[in-house]
Rosetta silent file (secondary structure, phi, psi, omega in degrees, C-alpha in Angstrom):
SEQUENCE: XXXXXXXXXXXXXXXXXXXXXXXXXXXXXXXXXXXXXXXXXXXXXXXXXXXXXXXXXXXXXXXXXXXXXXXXXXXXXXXXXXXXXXXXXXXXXXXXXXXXXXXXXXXXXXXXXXXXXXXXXXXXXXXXXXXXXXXXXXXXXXXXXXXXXXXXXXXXXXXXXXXXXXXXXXXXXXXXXXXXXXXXXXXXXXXXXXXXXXXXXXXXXXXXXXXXXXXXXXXXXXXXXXXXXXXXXXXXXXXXXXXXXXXXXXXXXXXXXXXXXXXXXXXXXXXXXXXXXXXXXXXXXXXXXXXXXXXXXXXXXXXXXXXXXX
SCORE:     score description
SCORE:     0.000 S_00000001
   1 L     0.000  141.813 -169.270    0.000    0.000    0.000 S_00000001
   2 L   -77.788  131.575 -176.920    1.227    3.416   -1.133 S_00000001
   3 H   -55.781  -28.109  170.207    1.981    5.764    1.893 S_00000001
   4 H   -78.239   13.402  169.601   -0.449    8.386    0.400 S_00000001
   5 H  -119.341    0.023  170.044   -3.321    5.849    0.442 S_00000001
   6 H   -85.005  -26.986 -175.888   -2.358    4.781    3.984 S_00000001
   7 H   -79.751  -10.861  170.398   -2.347    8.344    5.260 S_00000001
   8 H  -100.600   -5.957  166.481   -5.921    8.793    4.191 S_00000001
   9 H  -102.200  -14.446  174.701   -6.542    5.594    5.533 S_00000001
  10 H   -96.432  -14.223  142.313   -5.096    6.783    8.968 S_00000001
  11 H   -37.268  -52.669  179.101   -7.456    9.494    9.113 S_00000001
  12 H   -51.574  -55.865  157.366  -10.307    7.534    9.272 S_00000001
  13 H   -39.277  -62.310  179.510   -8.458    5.503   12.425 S_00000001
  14 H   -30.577  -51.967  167.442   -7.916    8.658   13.653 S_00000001
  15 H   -70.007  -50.762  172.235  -11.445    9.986   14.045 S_00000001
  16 H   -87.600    4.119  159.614  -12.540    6.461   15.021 S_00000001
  17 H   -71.740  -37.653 -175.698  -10.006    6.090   17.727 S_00000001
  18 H   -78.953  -29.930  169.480  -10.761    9.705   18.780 S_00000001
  19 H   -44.735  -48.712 -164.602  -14.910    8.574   18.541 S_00000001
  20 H   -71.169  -27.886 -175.835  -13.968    5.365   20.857 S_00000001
  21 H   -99.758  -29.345 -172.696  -12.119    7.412   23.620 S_00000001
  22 H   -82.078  -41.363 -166.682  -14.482   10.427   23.964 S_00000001
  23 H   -44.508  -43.317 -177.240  -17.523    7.506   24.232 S_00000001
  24 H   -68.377  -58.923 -163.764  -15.387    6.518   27.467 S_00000001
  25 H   -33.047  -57.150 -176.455  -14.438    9.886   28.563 S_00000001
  26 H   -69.830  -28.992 -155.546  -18.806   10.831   28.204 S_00000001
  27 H   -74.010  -26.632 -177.007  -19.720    7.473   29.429 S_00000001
  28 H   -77.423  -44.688  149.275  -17.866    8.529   32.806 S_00000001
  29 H   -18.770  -78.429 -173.027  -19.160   12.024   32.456 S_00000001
  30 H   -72.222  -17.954  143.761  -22.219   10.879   32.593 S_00000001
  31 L   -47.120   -8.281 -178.704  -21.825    8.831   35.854 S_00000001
  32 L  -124.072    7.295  150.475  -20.724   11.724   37.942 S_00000001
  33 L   -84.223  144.188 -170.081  -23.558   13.723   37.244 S_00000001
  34 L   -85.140    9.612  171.995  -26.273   13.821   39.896 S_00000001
  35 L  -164.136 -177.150 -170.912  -29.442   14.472   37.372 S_00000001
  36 H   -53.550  -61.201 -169.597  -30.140   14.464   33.857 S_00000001
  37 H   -37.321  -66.818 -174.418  -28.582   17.931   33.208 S_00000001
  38 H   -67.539  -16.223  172.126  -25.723   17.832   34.931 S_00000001
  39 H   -88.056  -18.462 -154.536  -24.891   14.475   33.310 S_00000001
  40 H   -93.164  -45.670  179.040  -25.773   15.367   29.965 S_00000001
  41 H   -78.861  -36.237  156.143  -23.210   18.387   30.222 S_00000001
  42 H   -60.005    2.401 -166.392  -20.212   16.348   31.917 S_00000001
  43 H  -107.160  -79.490  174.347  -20.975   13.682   29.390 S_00000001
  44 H   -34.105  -73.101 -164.432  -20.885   16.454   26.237 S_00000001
  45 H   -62.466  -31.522 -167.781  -17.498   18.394   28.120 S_00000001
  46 H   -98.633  -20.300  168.292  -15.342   15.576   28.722 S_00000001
  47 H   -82.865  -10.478  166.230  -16.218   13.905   25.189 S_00000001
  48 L  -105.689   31.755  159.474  -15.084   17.280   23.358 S_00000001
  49 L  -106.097   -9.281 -172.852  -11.988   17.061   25.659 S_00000001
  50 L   -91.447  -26.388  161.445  -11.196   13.970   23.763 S_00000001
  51 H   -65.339   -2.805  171.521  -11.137   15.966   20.445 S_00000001
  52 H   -92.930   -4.620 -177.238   -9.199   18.172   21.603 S_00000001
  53 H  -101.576  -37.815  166.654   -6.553   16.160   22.319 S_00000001
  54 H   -56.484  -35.060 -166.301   -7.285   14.260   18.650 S_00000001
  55 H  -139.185   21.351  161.728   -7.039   17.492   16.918 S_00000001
  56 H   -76.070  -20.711  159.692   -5.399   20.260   18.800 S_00000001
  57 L   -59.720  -28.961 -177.455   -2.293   19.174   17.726 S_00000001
  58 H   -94.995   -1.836  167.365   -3.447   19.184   14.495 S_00000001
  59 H  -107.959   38.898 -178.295   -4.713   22.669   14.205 S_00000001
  60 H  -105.344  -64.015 -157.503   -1.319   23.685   15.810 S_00000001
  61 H   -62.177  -46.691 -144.539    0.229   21.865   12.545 S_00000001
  62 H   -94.229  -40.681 -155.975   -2.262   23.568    9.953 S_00000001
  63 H   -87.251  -42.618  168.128   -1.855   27.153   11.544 S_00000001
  64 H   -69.809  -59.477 -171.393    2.090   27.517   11.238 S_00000001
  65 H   -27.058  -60.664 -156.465    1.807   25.492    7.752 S_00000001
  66 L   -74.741   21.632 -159.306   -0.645   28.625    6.746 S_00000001
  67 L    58.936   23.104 -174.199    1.458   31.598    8.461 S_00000001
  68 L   -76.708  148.911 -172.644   -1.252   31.878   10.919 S_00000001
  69 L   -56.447  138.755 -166.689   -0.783   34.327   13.819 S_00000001
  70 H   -60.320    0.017 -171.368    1.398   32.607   16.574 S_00000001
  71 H   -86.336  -20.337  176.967   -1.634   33.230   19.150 S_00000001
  72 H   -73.834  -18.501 -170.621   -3.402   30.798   16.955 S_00000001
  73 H   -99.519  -14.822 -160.089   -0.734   27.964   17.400 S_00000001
  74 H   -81.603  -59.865  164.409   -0.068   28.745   21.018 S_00000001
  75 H   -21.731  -46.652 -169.859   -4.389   28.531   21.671 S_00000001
  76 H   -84.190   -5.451 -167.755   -4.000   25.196   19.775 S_00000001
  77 H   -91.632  -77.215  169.463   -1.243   24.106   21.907 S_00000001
  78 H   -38.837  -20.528 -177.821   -2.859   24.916   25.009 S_00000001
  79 H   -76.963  -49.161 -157.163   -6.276   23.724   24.498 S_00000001
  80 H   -92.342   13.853  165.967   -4.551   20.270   23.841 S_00000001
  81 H  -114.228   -4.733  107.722   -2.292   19.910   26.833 S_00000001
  82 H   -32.495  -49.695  156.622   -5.236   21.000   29.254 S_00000001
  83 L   -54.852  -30.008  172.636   -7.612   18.707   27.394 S_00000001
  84 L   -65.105  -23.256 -179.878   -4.828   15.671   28.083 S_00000001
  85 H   -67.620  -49.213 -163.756   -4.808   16.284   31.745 S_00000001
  86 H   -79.180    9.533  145.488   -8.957   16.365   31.797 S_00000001
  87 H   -87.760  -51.346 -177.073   -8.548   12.993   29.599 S_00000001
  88 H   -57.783  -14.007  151.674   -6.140   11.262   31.448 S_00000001
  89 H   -53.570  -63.747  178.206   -8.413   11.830   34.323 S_00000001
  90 H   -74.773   -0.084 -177.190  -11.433   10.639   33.085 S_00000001
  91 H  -114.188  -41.321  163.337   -9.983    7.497   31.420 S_00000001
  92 H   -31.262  -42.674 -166.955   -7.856    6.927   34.827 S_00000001
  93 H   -52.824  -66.528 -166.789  -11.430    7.457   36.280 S_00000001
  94 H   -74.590  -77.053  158.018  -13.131    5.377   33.789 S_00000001
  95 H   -40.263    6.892  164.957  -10.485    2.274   34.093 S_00000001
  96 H  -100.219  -79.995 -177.010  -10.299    2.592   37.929 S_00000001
  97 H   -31.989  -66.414 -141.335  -14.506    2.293   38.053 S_00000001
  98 H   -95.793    7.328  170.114  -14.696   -0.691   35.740 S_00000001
  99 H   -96.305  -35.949 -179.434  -11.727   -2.846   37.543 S_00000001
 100 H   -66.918  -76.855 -170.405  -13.365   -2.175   40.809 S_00000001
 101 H     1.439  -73.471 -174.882  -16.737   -3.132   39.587 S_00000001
 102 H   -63.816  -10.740  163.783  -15.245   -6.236   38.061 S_00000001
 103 H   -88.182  -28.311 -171.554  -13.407   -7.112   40.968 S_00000001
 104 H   -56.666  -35.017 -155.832  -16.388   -6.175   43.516 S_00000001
 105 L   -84.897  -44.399 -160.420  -18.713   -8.119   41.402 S_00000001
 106 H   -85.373  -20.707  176.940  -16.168  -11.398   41.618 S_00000001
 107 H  -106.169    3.996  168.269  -15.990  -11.261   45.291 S_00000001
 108 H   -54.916  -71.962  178.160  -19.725  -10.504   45.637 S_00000001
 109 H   -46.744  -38.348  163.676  -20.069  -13.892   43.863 S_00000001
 110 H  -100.120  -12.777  118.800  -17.577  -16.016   45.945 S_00000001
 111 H    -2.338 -108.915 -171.498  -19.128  -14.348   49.099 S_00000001
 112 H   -45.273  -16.488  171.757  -22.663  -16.052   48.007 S_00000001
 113 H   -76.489  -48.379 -140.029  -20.978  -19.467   46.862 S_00000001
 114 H   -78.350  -31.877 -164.032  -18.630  -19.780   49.964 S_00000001
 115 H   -76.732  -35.282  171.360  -22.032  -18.938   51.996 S_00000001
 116 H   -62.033  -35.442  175.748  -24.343  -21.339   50.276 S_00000001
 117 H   -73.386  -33.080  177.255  -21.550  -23.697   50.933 S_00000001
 118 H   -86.590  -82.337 -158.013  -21.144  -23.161   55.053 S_00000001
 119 H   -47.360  -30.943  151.537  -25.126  -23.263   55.222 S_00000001
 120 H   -45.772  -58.407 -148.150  -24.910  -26.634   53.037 S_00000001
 121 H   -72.980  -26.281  156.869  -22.359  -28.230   55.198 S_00000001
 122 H   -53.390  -60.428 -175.782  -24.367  -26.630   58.517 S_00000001
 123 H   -41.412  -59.043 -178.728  -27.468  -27.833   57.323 S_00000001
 124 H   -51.036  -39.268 -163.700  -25.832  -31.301   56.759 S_00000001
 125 H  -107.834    1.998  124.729  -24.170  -31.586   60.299 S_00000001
 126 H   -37.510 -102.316 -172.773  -27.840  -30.288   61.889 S_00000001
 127 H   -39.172  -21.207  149.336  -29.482  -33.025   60.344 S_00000001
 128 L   -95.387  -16.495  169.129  -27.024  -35.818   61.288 S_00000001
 129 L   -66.679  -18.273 -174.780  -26.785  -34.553   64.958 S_00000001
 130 L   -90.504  139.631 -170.082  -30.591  -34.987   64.768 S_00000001
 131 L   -84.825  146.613  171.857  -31.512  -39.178   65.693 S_00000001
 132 L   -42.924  116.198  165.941  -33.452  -40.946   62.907 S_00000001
 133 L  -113.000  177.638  177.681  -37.530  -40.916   63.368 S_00000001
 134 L   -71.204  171.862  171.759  -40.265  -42.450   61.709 S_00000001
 135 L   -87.103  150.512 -169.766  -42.095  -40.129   58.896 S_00000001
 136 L   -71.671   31.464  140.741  -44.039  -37.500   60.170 S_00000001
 137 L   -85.386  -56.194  177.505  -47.362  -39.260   58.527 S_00000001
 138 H   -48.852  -91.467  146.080  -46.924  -42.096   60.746 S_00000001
 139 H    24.365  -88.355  158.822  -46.403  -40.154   63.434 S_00000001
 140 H   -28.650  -55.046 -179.291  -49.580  -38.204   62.595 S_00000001
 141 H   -82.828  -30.677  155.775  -51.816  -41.220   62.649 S_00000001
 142 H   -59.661   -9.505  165.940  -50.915  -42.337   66.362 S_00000001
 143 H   -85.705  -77.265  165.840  -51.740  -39.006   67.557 S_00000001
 144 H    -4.327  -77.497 -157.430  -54.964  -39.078   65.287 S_00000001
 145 H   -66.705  -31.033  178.738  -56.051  -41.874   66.849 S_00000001
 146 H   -52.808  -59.305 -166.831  -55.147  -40.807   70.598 S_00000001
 147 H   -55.146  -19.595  171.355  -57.050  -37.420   69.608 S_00000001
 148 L  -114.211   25.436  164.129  -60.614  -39.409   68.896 S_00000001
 149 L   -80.038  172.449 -158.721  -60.751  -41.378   72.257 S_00000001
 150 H   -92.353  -32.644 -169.834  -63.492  -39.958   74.224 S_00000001
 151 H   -74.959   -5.069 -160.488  -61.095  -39.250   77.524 S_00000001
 152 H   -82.861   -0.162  159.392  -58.618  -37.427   75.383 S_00000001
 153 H   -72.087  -48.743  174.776  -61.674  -34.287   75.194 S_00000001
 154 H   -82.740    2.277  146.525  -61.777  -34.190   79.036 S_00000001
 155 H   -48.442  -55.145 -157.168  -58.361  -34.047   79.404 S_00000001
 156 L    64.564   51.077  160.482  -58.776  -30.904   77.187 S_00000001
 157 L    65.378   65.537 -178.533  -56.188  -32.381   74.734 S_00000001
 158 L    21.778   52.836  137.255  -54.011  -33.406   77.811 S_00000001
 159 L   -89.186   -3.057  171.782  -53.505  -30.257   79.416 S_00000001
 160 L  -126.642  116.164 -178.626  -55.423  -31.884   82.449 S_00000001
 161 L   -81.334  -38.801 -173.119  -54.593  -35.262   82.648 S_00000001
 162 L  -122.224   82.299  169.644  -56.466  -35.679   85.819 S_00000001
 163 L   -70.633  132.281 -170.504  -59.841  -34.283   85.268 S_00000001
 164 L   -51.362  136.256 -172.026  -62.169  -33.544   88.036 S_00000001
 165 L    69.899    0.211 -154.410  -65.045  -35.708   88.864 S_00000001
 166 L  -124.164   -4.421  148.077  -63.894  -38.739   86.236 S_00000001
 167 L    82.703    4.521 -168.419  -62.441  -40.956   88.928 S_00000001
 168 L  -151.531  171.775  169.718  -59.552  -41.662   86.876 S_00000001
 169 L  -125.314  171.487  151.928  -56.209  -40.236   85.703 S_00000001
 170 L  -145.906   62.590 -167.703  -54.722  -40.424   82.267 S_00000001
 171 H   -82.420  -27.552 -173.131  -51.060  -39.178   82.702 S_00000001
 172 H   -49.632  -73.329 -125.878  -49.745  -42.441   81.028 S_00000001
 173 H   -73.920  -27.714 -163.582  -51.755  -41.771   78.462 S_00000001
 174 H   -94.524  -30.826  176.597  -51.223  -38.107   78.253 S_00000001
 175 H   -73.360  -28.289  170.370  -47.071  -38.359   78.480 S_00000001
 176 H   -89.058   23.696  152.490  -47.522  -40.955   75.465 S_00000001
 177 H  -101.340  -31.449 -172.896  -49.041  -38.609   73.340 S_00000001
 178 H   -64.515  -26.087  170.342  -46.375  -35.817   74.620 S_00000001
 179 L  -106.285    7.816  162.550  -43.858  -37.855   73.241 S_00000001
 180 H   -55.449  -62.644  153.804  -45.698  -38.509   70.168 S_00000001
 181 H   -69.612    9.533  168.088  -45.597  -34.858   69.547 S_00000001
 182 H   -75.206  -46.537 -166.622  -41.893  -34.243   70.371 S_00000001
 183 H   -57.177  -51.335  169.360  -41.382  -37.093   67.837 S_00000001
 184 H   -57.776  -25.149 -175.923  -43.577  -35.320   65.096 S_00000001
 185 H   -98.730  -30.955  161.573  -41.816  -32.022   65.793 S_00000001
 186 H   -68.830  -45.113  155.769  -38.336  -33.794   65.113 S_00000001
 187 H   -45.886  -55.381  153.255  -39.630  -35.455   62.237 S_00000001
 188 H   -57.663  -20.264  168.715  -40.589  -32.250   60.543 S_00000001
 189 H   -67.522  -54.410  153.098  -37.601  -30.631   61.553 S_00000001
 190 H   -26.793  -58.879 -162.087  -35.492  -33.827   59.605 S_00000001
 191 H   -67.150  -91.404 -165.212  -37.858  -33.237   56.658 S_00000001
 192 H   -62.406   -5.496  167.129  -37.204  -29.555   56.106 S_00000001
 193 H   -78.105   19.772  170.562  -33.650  -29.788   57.183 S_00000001
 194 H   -98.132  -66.537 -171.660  -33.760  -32.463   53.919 S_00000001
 195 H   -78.037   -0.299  164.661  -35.422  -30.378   52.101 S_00000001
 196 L  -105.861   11.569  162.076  -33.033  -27.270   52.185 S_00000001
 197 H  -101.826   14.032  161.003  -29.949  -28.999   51.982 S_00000001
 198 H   -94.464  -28.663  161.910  -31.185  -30.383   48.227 S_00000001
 199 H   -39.487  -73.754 -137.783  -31.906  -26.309   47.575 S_00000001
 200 H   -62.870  -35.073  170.511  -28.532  -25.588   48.933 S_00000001
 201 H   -46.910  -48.724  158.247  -27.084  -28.494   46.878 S_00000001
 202 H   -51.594  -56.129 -170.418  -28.949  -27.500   43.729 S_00000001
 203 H   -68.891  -47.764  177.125  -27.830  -23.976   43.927 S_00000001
 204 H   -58.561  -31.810 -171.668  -24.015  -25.076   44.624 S_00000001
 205 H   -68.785  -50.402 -178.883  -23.660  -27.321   41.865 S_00000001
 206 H   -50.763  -18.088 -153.246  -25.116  -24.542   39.681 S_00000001
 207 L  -136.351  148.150 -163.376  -22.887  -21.776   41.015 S_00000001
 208 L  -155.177  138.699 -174.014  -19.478  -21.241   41.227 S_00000001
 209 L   -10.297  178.031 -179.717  -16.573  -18.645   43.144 S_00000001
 210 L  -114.780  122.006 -175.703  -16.479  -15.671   41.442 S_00000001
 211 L  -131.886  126.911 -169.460  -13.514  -14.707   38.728 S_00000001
 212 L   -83.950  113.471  172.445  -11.911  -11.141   38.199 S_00000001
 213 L   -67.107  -60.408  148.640  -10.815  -10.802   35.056 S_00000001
 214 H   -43.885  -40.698  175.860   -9.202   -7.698   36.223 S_00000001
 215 H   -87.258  -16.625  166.584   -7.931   -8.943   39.564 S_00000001
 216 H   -75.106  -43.665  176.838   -6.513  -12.203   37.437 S_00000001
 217 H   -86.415  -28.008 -174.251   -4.301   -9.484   35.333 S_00000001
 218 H   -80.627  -36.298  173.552   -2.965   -7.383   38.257 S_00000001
 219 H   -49.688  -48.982 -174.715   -1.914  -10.604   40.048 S_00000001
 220 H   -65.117  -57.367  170.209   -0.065  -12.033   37.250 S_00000001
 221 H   -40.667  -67.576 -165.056    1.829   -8.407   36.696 S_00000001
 222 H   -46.948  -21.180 -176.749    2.388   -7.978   40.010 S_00000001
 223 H   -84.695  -37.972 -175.748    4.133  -11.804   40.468 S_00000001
 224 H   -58.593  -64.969 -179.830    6.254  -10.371   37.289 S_00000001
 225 H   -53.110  -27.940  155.403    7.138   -7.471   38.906 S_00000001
 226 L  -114.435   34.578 -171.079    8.206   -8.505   42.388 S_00000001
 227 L    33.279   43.298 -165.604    8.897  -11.740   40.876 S_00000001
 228 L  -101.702  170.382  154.137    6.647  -13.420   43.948 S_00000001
 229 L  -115.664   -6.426 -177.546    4.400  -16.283   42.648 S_00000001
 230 L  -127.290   65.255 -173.126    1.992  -14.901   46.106 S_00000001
 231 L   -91.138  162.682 -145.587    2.300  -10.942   46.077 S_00000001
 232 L   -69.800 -144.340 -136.268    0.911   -9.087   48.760 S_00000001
 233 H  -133.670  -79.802 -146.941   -2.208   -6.504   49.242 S_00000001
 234 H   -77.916   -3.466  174.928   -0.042   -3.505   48.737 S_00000001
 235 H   -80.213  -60.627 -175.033    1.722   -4.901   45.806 S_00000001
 236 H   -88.620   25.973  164.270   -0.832   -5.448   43.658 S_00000001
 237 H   -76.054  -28.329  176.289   -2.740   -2.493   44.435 S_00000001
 238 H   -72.827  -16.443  179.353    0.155   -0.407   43.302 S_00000001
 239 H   -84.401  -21.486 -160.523    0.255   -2.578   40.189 S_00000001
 240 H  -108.453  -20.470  158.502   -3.667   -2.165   39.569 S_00000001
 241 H   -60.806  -34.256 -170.175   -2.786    1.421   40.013 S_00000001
 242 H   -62.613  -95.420 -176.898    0.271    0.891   37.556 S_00000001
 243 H   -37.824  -51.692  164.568   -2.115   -0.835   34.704 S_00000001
 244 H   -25.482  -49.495 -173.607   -4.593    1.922   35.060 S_00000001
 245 H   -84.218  -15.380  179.228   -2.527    4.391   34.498 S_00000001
 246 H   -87.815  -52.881 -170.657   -0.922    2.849   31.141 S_00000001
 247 H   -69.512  -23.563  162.593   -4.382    2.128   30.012 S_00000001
 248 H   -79.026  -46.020  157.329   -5.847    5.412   30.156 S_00000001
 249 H   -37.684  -36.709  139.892   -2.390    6.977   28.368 S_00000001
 250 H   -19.289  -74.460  157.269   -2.815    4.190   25.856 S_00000001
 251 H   -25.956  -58.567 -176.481   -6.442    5.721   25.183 S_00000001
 252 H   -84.050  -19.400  172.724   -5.401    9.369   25.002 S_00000001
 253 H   -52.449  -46.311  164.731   -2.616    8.459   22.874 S_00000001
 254 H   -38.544  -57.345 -153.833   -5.039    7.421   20.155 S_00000001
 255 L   -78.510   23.331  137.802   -6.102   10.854   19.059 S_00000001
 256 L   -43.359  -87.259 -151.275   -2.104   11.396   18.088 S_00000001
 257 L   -20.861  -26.224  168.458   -2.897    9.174   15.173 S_00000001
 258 H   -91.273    5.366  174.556   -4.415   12.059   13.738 S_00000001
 259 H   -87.706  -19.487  175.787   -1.635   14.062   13.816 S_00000001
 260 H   -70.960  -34.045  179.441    0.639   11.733   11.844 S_00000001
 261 H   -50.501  -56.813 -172.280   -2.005   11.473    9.484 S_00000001
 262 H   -54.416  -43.435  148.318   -1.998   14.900    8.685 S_00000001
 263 H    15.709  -94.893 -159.509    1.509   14.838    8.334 S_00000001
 264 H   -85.998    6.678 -170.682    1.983   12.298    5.682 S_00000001
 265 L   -58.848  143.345  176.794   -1.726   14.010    4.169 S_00000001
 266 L  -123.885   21.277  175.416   -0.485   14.653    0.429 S_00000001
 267 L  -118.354   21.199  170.520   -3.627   16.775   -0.471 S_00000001
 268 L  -106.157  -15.544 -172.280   -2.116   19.586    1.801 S_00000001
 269 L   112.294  -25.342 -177.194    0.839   20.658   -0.382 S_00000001
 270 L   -82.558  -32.581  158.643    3.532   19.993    1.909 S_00000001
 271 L  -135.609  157.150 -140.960    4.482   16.533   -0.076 S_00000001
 272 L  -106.526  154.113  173.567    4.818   15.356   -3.367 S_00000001
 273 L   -92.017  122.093 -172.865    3.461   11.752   -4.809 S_00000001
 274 L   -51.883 -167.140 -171.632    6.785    9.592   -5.473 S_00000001
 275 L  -102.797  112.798  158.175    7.414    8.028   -8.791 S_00000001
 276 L   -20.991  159.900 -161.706    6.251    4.058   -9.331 S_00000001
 277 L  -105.755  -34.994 -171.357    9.637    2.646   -8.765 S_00000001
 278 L   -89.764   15.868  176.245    8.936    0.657  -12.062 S_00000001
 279 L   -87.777  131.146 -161.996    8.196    3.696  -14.397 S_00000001
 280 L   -99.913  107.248 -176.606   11.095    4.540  -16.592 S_00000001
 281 L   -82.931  112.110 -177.283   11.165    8.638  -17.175 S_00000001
 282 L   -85.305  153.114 -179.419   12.479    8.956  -20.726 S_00000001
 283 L   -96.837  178.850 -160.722   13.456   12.648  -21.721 S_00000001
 284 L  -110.477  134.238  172.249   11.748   14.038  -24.745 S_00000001
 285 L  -129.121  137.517  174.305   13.750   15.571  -27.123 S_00000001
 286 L  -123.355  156.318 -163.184   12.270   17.996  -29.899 S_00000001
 287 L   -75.327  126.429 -173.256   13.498   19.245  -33.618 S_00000001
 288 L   -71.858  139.044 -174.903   14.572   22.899  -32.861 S_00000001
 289 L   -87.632  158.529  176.656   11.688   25.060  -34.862 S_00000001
 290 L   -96.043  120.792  163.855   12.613   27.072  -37.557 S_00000001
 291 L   -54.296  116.683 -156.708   12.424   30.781  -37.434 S_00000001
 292 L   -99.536  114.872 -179.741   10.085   32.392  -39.143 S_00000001
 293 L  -102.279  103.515 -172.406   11.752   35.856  -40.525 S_00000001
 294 L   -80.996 -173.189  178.618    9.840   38.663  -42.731 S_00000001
 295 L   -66.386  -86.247 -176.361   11.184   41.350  -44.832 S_00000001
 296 H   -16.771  -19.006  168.800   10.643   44.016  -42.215 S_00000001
 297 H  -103.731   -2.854  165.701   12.722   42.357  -39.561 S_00000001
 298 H  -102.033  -11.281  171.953   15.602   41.890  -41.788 S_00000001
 299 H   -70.905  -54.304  149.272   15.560   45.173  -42.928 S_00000001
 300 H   -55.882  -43.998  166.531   16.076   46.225  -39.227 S_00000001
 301 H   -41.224  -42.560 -160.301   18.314   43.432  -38.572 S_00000001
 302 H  -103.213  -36.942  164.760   20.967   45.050  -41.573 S_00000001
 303 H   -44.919  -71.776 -173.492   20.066   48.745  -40.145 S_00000001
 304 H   -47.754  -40.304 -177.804   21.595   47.662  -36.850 S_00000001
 305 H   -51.057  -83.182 -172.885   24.352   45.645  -38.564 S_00000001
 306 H   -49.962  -60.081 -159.358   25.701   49.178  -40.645 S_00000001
 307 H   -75.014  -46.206 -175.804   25.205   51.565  -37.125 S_00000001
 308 H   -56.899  -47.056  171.739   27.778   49.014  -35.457 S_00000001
 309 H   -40.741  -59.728  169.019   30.102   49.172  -38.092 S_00000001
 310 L   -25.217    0.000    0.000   29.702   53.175  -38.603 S_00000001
């Protein structure tokens, strides 16, 4: 590819690399405002901070090219080293937010796993500390039947065992229902302690620790960088600070692209389109024309001739 069709092809990068970095710049914008307004104008100022940094350099370039007054390149200069600090902010900003996130989110995730897992394994050692019972339907129907004898109404469902006037007691009768219903309240207690450790079970199998895509790249720098294979807290925060700080420079670094372009632009005047290397320039040679002489100029011609002689 010929460098004048590449340099017209790096404009177009240019402009979409400078598109792709103000979208972050507004998308961050618009997160630090507290209502529509105010987001919609921090969204709009920090995405025309990223063109200025795509193309203040380049109306720096265009304004000396033209002779333009030096307040115009010094304006163009300035605009686009105040817009890099107010980029590198917001893409520092913007790449700080979406690494926490993504790390917040991954330990959010192994939180609720590790917790489903100590309420399985609780659940589990409840429910074997509890002794085996019959099912609570059996259960049920020996109480049932205690409950439609005629003494267990005068009893008043054995809270009086020994009712007044009836000449009788019925505490056997009343302690072997009492442990009927301990037995029935242990059973059901078995049962749903069953039935939430196959929830908890279901949900663990389904679900699984949580993984930082981000916190997976600062560890691995950070083990480069102190050479550790385990580095600490404070290492890789300074390394997640480190990567941050390259990736938003990375970003602003983009809208350069349009300054080389303009550069190597060959529709500005400033360069010439080479020669195919395989075109041979032959020179032209032409038959010297013959001068066409009238009387009247030879007549002058011999007049001039005679006053040198004279």
């Amino acid at each position: 590819m010929h460098i004048d069709t590449m340099a017209k092809r790096a404009k177009q990068v240019g402009f979409v690399a400078t598109a792709i970095t103000s979208a972050v710049t507004a998308r961050f914008g618009w997160l630090q405002g507290e209502d529509v307004i105010t987001s919609i104008v921090y969204a709009v100022g920090l995405g025309l901070a990223s063109f200025m940094v795509g193309y203040g350099l380049v109306f720096a370039w265009e304004s000396r090219k033209r002779n333009m007054p030096a307040g115009v390149t010094i304006a163009s200069v300035a605009i686009f080293a105040i817009a890099v600090i107010v980029e590198v902010l917001s893409h520092v900003g913007a790449n700080a937010s979406a690494r926490s996130h993504d790390m917040a989110r991954a330990t959010e995730q192994t939180n609720a796993y590790a917790d489903t897992r100590n309420q399985l394994d609780q659940a589990r050692a409840d429910l074997a500390a509890i002794r085996p019972t019959r099912a609570p339907a059996a259960v049920s129907a020996d109480m049932a039947r205690i409950e439609g004898a005629k003494w267990f109404s005068n009893t008043s469902g054995c809270t009086n065992p020994n009712p007044a006037g009836s000449g009788r007691g019925y505490g056997n009768s009343c302690n072997k229902y009492n442990v009927l219903k301990g037995e029935l309240a242990t059973a059901q207690n078995r049962m749903a302690l069953a039935a939430k450790i196959d929830q908890l079970a279901g949900t663990s199998a389904t679900s699984s620790a949580g993984h930082s895509v981000a916190l997976a790249q600062t560890k691995a720098v950070a083990s480069y960088a102190t050479w550790n294979t385990n580095p600490g807290a404070d290492d890789q925060a300074k390394t997640n600070m480190a990567i941050t700080l390259i990736l938003a420079l990375y970003f602003v670094s983009l809208g350069l692209v349009n300054l080389v372009a303009q550069a190597f632009d060959p529709e500005d005047g400033t360069t010439t389109a080479a020669q195919p290397s395989a075109e041979i320039v032959r020179p032209q040679f032409r038959k010297p024309s013959t001068p066409v002489v009238d009387d009247l100029s030879w007549a002058k011609a011999i007049e001039q001739a005679q006053r040198k002689i004279a």
